[in-house]
mmCIF file of C-alpha atoms and ligand atoms in Angstrom:
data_model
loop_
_atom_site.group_PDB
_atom_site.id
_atom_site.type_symbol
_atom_site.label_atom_id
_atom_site.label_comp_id
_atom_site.label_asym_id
_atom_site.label_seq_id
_atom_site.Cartn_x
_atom_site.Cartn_y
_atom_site.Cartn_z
ATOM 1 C CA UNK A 1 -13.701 14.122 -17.870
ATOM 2 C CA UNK A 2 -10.255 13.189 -18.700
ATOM 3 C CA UNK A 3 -9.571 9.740 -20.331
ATOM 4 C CA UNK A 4 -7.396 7.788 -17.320
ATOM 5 C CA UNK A 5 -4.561 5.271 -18.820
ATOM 6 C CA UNK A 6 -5.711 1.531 -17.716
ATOM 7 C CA UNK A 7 -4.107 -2.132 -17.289
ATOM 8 C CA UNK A 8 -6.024 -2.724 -21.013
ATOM 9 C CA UNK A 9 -3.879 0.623 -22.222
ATOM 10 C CA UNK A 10 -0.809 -1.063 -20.851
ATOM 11 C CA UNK A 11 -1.813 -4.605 -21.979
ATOM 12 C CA UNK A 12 -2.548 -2.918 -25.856
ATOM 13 C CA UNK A 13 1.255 -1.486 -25.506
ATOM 14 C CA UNK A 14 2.821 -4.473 -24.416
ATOM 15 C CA UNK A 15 1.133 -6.214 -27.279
ATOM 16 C CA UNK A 16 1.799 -3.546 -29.848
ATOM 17 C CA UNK A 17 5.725 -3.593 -28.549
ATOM 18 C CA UNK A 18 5.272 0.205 -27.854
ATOM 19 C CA UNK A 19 7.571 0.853 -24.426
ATOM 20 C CA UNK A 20 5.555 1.647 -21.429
ATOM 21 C CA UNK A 21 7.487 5.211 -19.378
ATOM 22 C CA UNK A 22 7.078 4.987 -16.027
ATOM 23 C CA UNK A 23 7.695 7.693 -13.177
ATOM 24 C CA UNK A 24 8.577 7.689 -9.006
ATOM 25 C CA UNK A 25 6.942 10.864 -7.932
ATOM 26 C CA UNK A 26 5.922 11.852 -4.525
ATOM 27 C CA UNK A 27 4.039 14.441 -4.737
ATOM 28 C CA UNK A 28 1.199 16.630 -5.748
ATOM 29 C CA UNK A 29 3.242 19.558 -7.737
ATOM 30 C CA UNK A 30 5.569 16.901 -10.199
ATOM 31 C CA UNK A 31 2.528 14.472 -10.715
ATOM 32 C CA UNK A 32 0.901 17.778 -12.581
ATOM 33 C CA UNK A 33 3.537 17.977 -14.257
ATOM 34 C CA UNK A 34 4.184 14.635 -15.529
ATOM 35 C CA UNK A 35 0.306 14.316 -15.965
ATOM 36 C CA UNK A 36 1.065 16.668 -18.644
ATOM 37 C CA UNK A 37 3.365 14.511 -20.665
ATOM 38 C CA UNK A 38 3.349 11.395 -21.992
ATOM 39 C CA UNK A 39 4.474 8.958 -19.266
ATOM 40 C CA UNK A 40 1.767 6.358 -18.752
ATOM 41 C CA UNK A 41 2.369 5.307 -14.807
ATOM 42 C CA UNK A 42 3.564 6.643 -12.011
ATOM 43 C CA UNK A 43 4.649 4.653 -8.782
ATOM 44 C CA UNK A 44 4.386 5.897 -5.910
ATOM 45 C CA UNK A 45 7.590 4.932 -4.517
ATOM 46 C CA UNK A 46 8.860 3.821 -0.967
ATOM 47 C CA UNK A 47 11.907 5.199 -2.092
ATOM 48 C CA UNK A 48 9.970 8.524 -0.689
ATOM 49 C CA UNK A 49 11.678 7.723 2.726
ATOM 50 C CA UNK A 50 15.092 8.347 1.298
ATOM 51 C CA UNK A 51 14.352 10.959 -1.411
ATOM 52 C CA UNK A 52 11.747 13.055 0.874
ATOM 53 C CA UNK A 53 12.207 12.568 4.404
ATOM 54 C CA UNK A 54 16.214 12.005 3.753
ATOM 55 C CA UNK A 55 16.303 8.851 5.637
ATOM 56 C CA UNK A 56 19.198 6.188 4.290
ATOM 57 C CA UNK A 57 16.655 3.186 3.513
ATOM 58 C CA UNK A 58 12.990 2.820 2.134
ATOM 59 C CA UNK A 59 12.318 1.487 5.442
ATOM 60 C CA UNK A 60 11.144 4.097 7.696
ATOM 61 C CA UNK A 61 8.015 4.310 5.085
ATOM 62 C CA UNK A 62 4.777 4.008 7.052
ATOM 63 C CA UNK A 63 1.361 3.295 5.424
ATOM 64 C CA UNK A 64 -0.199 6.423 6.767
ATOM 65 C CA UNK A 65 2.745 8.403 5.237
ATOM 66 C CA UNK A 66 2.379 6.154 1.441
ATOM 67 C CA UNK A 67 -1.367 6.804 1.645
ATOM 68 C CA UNK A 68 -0.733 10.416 2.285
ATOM 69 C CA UNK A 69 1.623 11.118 -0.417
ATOM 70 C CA UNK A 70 0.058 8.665 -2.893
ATOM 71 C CA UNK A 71 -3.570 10.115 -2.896
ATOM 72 C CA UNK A 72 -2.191 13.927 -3.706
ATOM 73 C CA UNK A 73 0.139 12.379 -6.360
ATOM 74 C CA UNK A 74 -3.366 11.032 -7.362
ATOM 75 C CA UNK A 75 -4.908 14.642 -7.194
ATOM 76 C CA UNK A 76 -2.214 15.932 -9.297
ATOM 77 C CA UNK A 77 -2.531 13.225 -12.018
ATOM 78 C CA UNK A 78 -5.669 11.672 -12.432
ATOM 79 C CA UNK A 79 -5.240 10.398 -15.914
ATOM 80 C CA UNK A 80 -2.445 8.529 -15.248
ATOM 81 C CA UNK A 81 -2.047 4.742 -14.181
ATOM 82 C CA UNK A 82 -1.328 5.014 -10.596
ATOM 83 C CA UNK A 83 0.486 2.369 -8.653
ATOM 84 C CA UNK A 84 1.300 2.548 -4.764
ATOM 85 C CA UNK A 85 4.733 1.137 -3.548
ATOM 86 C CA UNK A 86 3.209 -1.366 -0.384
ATOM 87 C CA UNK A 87 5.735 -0.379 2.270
ATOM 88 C CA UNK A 88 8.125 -2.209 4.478
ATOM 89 C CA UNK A 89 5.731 -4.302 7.389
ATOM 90 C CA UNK A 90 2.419 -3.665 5.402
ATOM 91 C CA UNK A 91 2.276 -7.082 3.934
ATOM 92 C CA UNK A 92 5.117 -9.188 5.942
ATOM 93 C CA UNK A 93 2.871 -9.425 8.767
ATOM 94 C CA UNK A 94 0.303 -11.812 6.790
ATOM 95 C CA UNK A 95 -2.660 -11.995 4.213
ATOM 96 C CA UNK A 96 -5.420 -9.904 6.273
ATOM 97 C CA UNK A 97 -2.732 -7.546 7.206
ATOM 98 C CA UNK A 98 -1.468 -6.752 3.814
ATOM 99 C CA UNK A 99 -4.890 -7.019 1.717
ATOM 100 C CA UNK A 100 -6.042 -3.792 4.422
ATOM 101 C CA UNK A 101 -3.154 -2.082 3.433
ATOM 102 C CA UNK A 102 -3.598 -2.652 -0.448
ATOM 103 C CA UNK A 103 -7.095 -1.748 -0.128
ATOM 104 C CA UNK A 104 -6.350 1.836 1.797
ATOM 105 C CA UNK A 105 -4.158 2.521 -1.265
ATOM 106 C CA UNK A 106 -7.245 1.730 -3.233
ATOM 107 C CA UNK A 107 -10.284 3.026 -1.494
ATOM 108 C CA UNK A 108 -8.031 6.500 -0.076
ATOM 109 C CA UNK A 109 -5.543 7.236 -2.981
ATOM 110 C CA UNK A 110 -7.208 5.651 -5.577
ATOM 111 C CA UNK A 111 -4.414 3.657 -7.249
ATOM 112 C CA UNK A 112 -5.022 1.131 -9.670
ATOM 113 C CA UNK A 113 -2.594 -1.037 -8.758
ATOM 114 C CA UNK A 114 -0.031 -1.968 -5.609
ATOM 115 C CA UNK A 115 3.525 -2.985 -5.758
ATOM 116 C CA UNK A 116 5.156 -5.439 -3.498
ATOM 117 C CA UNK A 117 8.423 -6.947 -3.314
ATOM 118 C CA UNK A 118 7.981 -10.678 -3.561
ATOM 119 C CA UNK A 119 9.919 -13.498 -2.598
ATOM 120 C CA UNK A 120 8.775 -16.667 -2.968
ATOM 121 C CA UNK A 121 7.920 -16.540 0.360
ATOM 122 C CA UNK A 122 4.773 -14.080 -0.654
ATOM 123 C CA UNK A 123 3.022 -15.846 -2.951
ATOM 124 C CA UNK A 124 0.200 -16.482 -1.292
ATOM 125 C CA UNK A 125 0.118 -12.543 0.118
ATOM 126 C CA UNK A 126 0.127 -11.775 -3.968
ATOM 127 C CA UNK A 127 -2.769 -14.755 -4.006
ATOM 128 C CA UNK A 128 -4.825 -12.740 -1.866
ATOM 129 C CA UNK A 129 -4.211 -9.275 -2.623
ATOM 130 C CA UNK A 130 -4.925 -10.222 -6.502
ATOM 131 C CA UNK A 131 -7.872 -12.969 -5.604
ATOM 132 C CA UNK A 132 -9.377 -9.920 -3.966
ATOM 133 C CA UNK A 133 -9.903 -7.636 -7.259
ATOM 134 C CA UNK A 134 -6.720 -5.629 -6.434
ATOM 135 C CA UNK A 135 -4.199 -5.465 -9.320
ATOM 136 C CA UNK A 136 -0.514 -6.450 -7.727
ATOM 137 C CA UNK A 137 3.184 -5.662 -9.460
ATOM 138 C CA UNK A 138 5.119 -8.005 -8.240
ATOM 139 C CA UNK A 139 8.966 -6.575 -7.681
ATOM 140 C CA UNK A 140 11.661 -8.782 -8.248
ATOM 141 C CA UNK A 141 14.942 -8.421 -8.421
ATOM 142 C CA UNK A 142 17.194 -6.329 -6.251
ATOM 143 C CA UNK A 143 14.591 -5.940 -3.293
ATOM 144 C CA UNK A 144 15.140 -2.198 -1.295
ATOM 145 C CA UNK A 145 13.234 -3.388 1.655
ATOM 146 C CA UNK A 146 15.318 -6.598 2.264
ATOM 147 C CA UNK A 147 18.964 -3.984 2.891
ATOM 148 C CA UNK A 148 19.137 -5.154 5.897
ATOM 149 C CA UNK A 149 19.733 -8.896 5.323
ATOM 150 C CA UNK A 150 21.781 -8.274 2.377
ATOM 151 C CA UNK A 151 24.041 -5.423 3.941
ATOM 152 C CA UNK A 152 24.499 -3.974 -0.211
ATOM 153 C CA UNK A 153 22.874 -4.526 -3.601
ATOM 154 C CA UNK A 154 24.579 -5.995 -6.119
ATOM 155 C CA UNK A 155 23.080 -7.110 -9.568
ATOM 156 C CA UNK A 156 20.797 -9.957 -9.936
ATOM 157 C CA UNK A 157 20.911 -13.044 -12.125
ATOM 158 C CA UNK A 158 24.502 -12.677 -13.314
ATOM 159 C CA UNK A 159 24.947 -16.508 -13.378
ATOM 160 C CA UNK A 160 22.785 -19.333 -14.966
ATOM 161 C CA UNK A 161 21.442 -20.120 -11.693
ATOM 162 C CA UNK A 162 20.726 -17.132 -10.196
ATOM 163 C CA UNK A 163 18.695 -16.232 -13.674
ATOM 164 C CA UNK A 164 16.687 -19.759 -13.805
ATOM 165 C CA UNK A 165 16.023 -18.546 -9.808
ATOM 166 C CA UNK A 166 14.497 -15.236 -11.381
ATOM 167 C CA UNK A 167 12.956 -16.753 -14.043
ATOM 168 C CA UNK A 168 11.424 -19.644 -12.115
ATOM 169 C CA UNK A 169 10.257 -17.061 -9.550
ATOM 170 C CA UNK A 170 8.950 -14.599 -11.790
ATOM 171 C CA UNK A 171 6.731 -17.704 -13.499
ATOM 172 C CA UNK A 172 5.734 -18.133 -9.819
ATOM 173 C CA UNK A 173 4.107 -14.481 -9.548
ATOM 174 C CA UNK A 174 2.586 -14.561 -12.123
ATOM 175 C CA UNK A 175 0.803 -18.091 -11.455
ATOM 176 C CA UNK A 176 -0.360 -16.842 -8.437
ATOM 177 C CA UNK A 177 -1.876 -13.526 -9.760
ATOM 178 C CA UNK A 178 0.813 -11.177 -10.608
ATOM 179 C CA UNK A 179 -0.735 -8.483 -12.742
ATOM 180 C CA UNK A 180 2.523 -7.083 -13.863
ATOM 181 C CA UNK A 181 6.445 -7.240 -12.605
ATOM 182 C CA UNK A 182 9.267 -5.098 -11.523
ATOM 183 C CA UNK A 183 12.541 -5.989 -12.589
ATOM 184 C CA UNK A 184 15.156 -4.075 -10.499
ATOM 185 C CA UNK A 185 18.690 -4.399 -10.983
ATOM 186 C CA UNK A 186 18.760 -7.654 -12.806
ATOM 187 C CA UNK A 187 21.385 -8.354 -16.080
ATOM 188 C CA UNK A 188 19.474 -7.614 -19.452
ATOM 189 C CA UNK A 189 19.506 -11.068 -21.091
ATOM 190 C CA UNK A 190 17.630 -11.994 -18.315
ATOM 191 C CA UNK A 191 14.966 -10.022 -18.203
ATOM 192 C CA UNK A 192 14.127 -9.675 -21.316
ATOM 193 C CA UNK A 193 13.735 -13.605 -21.182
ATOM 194 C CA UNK A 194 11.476 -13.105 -18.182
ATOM 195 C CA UNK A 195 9.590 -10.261 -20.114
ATOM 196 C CA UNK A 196 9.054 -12.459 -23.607
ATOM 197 C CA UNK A 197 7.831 -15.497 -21.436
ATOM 198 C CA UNK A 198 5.270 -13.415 -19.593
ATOM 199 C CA UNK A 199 1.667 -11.841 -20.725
ATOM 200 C CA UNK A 200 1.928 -9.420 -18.333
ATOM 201 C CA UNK A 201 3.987 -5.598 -18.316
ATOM 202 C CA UNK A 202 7.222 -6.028 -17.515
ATOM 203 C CA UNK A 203 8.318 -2.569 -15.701
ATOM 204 C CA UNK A 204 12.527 -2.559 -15.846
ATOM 205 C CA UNK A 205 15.191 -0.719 -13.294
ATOM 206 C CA UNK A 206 18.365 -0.899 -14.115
ATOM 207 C CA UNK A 207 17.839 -4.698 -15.854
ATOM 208 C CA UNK A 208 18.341 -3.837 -19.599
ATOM 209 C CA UNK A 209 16.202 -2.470 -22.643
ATOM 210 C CA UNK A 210 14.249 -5.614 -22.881
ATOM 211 C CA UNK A 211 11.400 -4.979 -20.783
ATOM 212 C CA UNK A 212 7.906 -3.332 -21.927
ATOM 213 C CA UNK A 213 8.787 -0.207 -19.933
ATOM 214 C CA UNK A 214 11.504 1.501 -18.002
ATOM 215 C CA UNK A 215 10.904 3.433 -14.685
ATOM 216 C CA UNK A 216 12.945 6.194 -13.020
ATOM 217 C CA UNK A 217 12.686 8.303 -9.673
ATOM 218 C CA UNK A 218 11.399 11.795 -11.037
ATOM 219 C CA UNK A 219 14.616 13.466 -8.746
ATOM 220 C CA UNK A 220 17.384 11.767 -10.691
ATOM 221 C CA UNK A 221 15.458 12.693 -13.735
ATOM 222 C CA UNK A 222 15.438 16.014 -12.977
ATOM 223 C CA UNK A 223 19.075 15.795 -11.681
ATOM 224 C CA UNK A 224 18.030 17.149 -8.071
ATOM 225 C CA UNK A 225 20.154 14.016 -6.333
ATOM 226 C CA UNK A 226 23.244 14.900 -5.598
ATOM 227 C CA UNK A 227 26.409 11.881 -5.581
ATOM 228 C CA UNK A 228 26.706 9.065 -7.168
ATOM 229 C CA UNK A 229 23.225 7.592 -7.612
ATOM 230 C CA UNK A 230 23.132 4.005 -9.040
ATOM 231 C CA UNK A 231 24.647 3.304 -12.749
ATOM 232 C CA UNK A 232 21.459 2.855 -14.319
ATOM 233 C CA UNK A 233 20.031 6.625 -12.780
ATOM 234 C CA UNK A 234 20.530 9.124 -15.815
ATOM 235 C CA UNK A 235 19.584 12.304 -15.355
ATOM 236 C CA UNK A 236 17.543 14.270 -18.207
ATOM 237 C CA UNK A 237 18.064 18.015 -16.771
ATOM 238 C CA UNK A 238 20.782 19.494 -14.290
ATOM 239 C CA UNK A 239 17.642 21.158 -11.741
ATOM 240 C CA UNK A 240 19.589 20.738 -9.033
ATOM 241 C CA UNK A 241 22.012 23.593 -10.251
ATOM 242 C CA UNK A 242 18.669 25.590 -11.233
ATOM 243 C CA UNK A 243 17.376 25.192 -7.844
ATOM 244 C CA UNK A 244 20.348 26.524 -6.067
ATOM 245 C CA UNK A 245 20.681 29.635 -8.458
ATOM 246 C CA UNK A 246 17.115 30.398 -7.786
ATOM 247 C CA UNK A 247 16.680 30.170 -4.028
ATOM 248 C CA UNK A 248 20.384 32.482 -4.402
ATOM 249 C CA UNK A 249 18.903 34.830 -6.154
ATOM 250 C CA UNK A 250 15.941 35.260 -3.705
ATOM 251 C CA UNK A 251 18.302 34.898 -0.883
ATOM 252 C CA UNK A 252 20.218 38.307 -2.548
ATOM 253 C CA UNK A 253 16.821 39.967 -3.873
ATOM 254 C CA UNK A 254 15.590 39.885 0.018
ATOM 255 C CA UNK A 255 18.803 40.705 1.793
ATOM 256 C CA UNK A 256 19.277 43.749 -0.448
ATOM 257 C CA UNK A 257 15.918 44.682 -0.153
ATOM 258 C CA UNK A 258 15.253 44.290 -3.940
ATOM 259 C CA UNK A 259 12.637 42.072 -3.212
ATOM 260 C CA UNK A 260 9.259 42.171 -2.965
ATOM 261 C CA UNK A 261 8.660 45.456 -5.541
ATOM 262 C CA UNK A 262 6.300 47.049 -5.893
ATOM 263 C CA UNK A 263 4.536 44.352 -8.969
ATOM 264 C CA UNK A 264 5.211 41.388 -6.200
ATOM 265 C CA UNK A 265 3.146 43.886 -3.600
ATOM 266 C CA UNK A 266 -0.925 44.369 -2.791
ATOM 267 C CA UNK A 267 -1.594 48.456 -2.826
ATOM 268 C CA UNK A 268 -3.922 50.475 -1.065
ATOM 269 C CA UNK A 269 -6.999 51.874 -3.476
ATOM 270 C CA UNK A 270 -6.755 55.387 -4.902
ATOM 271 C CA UNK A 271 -6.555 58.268 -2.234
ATOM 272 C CA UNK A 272 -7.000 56.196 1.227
ATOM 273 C CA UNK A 273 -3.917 56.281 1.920
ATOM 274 C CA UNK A 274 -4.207 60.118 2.476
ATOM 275 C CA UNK A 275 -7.526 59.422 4.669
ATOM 276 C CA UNK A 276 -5.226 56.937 6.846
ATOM 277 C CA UNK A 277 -3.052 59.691 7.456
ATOM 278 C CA UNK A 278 -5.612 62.149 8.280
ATOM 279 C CA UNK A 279 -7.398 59.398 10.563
ATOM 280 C CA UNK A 280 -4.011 58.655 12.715
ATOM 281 C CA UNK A 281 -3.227 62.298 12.691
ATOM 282 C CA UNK A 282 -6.907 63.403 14.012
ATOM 283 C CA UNK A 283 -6.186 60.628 16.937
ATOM 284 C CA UNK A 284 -3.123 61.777 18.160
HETATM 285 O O1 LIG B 1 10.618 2.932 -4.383
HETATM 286 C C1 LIG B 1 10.747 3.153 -5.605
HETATM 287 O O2 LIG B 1 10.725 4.284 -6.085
HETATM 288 C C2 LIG B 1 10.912 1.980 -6.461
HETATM 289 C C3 LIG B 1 11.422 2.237 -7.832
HETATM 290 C C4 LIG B 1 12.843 2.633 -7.775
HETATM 291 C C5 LIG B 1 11.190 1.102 -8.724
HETATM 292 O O3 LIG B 1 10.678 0.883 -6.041
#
C-alpha cells in the first residue's frame, strides 16, 4: 500500500524548514496527476463554485457538491494529505451543524483535515470540530465566503493594527485547537511573524514567502484561467492555449472526416464481413 503524507510529515517539514506545496484541485483526473509529484496537500477548494460550475463567488458551494468532488479527488490521490474546504452555511449555522459537516468530509471523502474560515466569531465552532478528533485549518486572512459584506478584497494587515488584529486572532485559533492556518492575502512581514510564533503549518496565499508552504488553484497553475486572476496567481504552463489547439484540431479532424481512422476504429474479425453480406443478400 502506498505510504499517505500525514500532519507528523507536515509537522517534521515545518520543523526541518523544508516548504510544504500545496494544491486546489477538484477533481479525480488532476489529483492523479499531482499524486504523482511531489506536492504534499491538496485542498479541496470552495473556490470549485467559481472555477467548475463558473459561478462568480465560492458561495453557491453546497456540502453534497464538496463531498462529491472531494472524495474522487481522494480516489485519485490517496497518498496525499487531503484537506476539504468547509463551505459557505456548513458551519455558520452552529457547533452540531458544522461538526456533521466536518465529519461527512471525514467518514465519505476521507480527508484528513477541514478548512474553515474563522473569525473570531468561530472559535468555539474550531473548539468543537478539533475537540472532536477532527484536524481543522483555520483560514485567515482575506475570507472568500465573507464577499458579500466586504463588496471587494483588498490585502490584509497593511497597518500595525490590522496586523496585531491578525496576529492576535491567529494566536486565538490556535488556542482553541487550530491544527494548522491559512494565510490568504495578508502583507509578508506579517505572516511570517504569525508563522514563526506558531507550532503549527502555516499554509500562505498571496501573504509572502514566509510561511511553511504556499498553495495555488491547480487552473492558474496550469494557466487554464483566463483574465486577470489575482497578483499573487502565477501560472507554471500556458494549457489554456493547449486546450484550445487540441479540441481545434478534433473539431477539423471530425468535420473533414479525418477522424476516427481506421487505428481509432474496432474491426470486424477476418472474413465475416463477407458472411454479413451473403446473410443480408440471402434475406432480400
Ligand atoms: O477555495 C480555495 O481554493 C481556497 C484556496 C484559494 C486557498 O480557499
Amino acid at each position: 500500500m502506498e505510504t499517505k503524507i500525514t500532519i507528523a510529515d507536515l509537522l517534521d517539514a515545518r520543523r526541518k524548514n523544508q516548504k510544504i506545496a500545496a494544491i486546489s484541485c477538484y477533481d479525480y483526473t488532476t489529483a492523479r496527476l499531482i499524486s504523482q509529484t511531489d506536492v504534499q496537500m491538496i485542498l479541496v477548494g470552495d473556490s470549485a463554485a467559481q472555477v467548475v460550475l463558473g459561478f462568480d463567488s465560492t458561495l453557491p458551494a453546497t456540502m453534497d457538491f464538496m463531498v462529491t468532488i472531494t472524495s474522487a479527488v481522494r480516489r485519485g490521490a490517496p497518498n496525499i494529505f487531503l484537506v476539504a474546504d468547509m463551505p459557505f452555511l456548513s458551519y455558520q449555522l452552529g457547533k452540531t451543524e458544522a461538526l456533521k459537516n466536518a465529519g461527512r468530509f471525514v467518514a465519505e471523502a476521507g480527508v484528513q483535515m477541514v478548512k474553515i474560515e474563522a473569525t473570531g466569531a468561530y472559535l468555539d465552532i474550531i473548539k468543537t470540530v478539533s475537540d472532536a478528533g477532527i484536524a481543522v485549518m483555520a483560514h485567515i486572512g482575506i475570507r472568500p465566503q465573507s464577499i458579500s459584506k466586504i463588496g471587494r478584497f483588498k490585502a490584509e494587515a497593511t497597518t500595525a493594527q490590522m496586523a496585531a488584529e491578525l496576529i492576535s486572532l491567529a494566536d486565538q485559533m490556535i488556542a482553541h485547537g487550530a491544527g494548522s492556518l491559512l494565510i490568504e492575502g495578508a502583507a509578508e512581514e506579517v505572516a511570517e511573524i504569525i508563522t514563526k510564533r506558531c507550532e503549527v503549518p502555516v499554509i500562505g496565499i498571496g501573504s509572502g514567502k514566509g510561511c511553511d508552504g504556499q498553495i495555488l488553484i491547480a487552473p492558474d497553475i496550469l494557466g487554464l484561467t483566463q483574465g486577470p486572476g489575482p497578483k499573487f496567481a502565477k501560472s507554471y504552463g500556458n494549457l489554456a492555449k493547449q486546450t484550445i489547439e487540441a479540441f481545434n484540431t478534433y473539431a477539423k479532424e471530425v468535420q473533414s472526416n479525418k477522424y476516427p481512422d481506421a487505428e481509432h476504429s474496432y474491426h470486424m474479425k477476418s472474413g465475416e464481413l463477407e458472411i454479413l453480406q451473403k446473410l443480408l443478400k440471402d434475406k432480400t
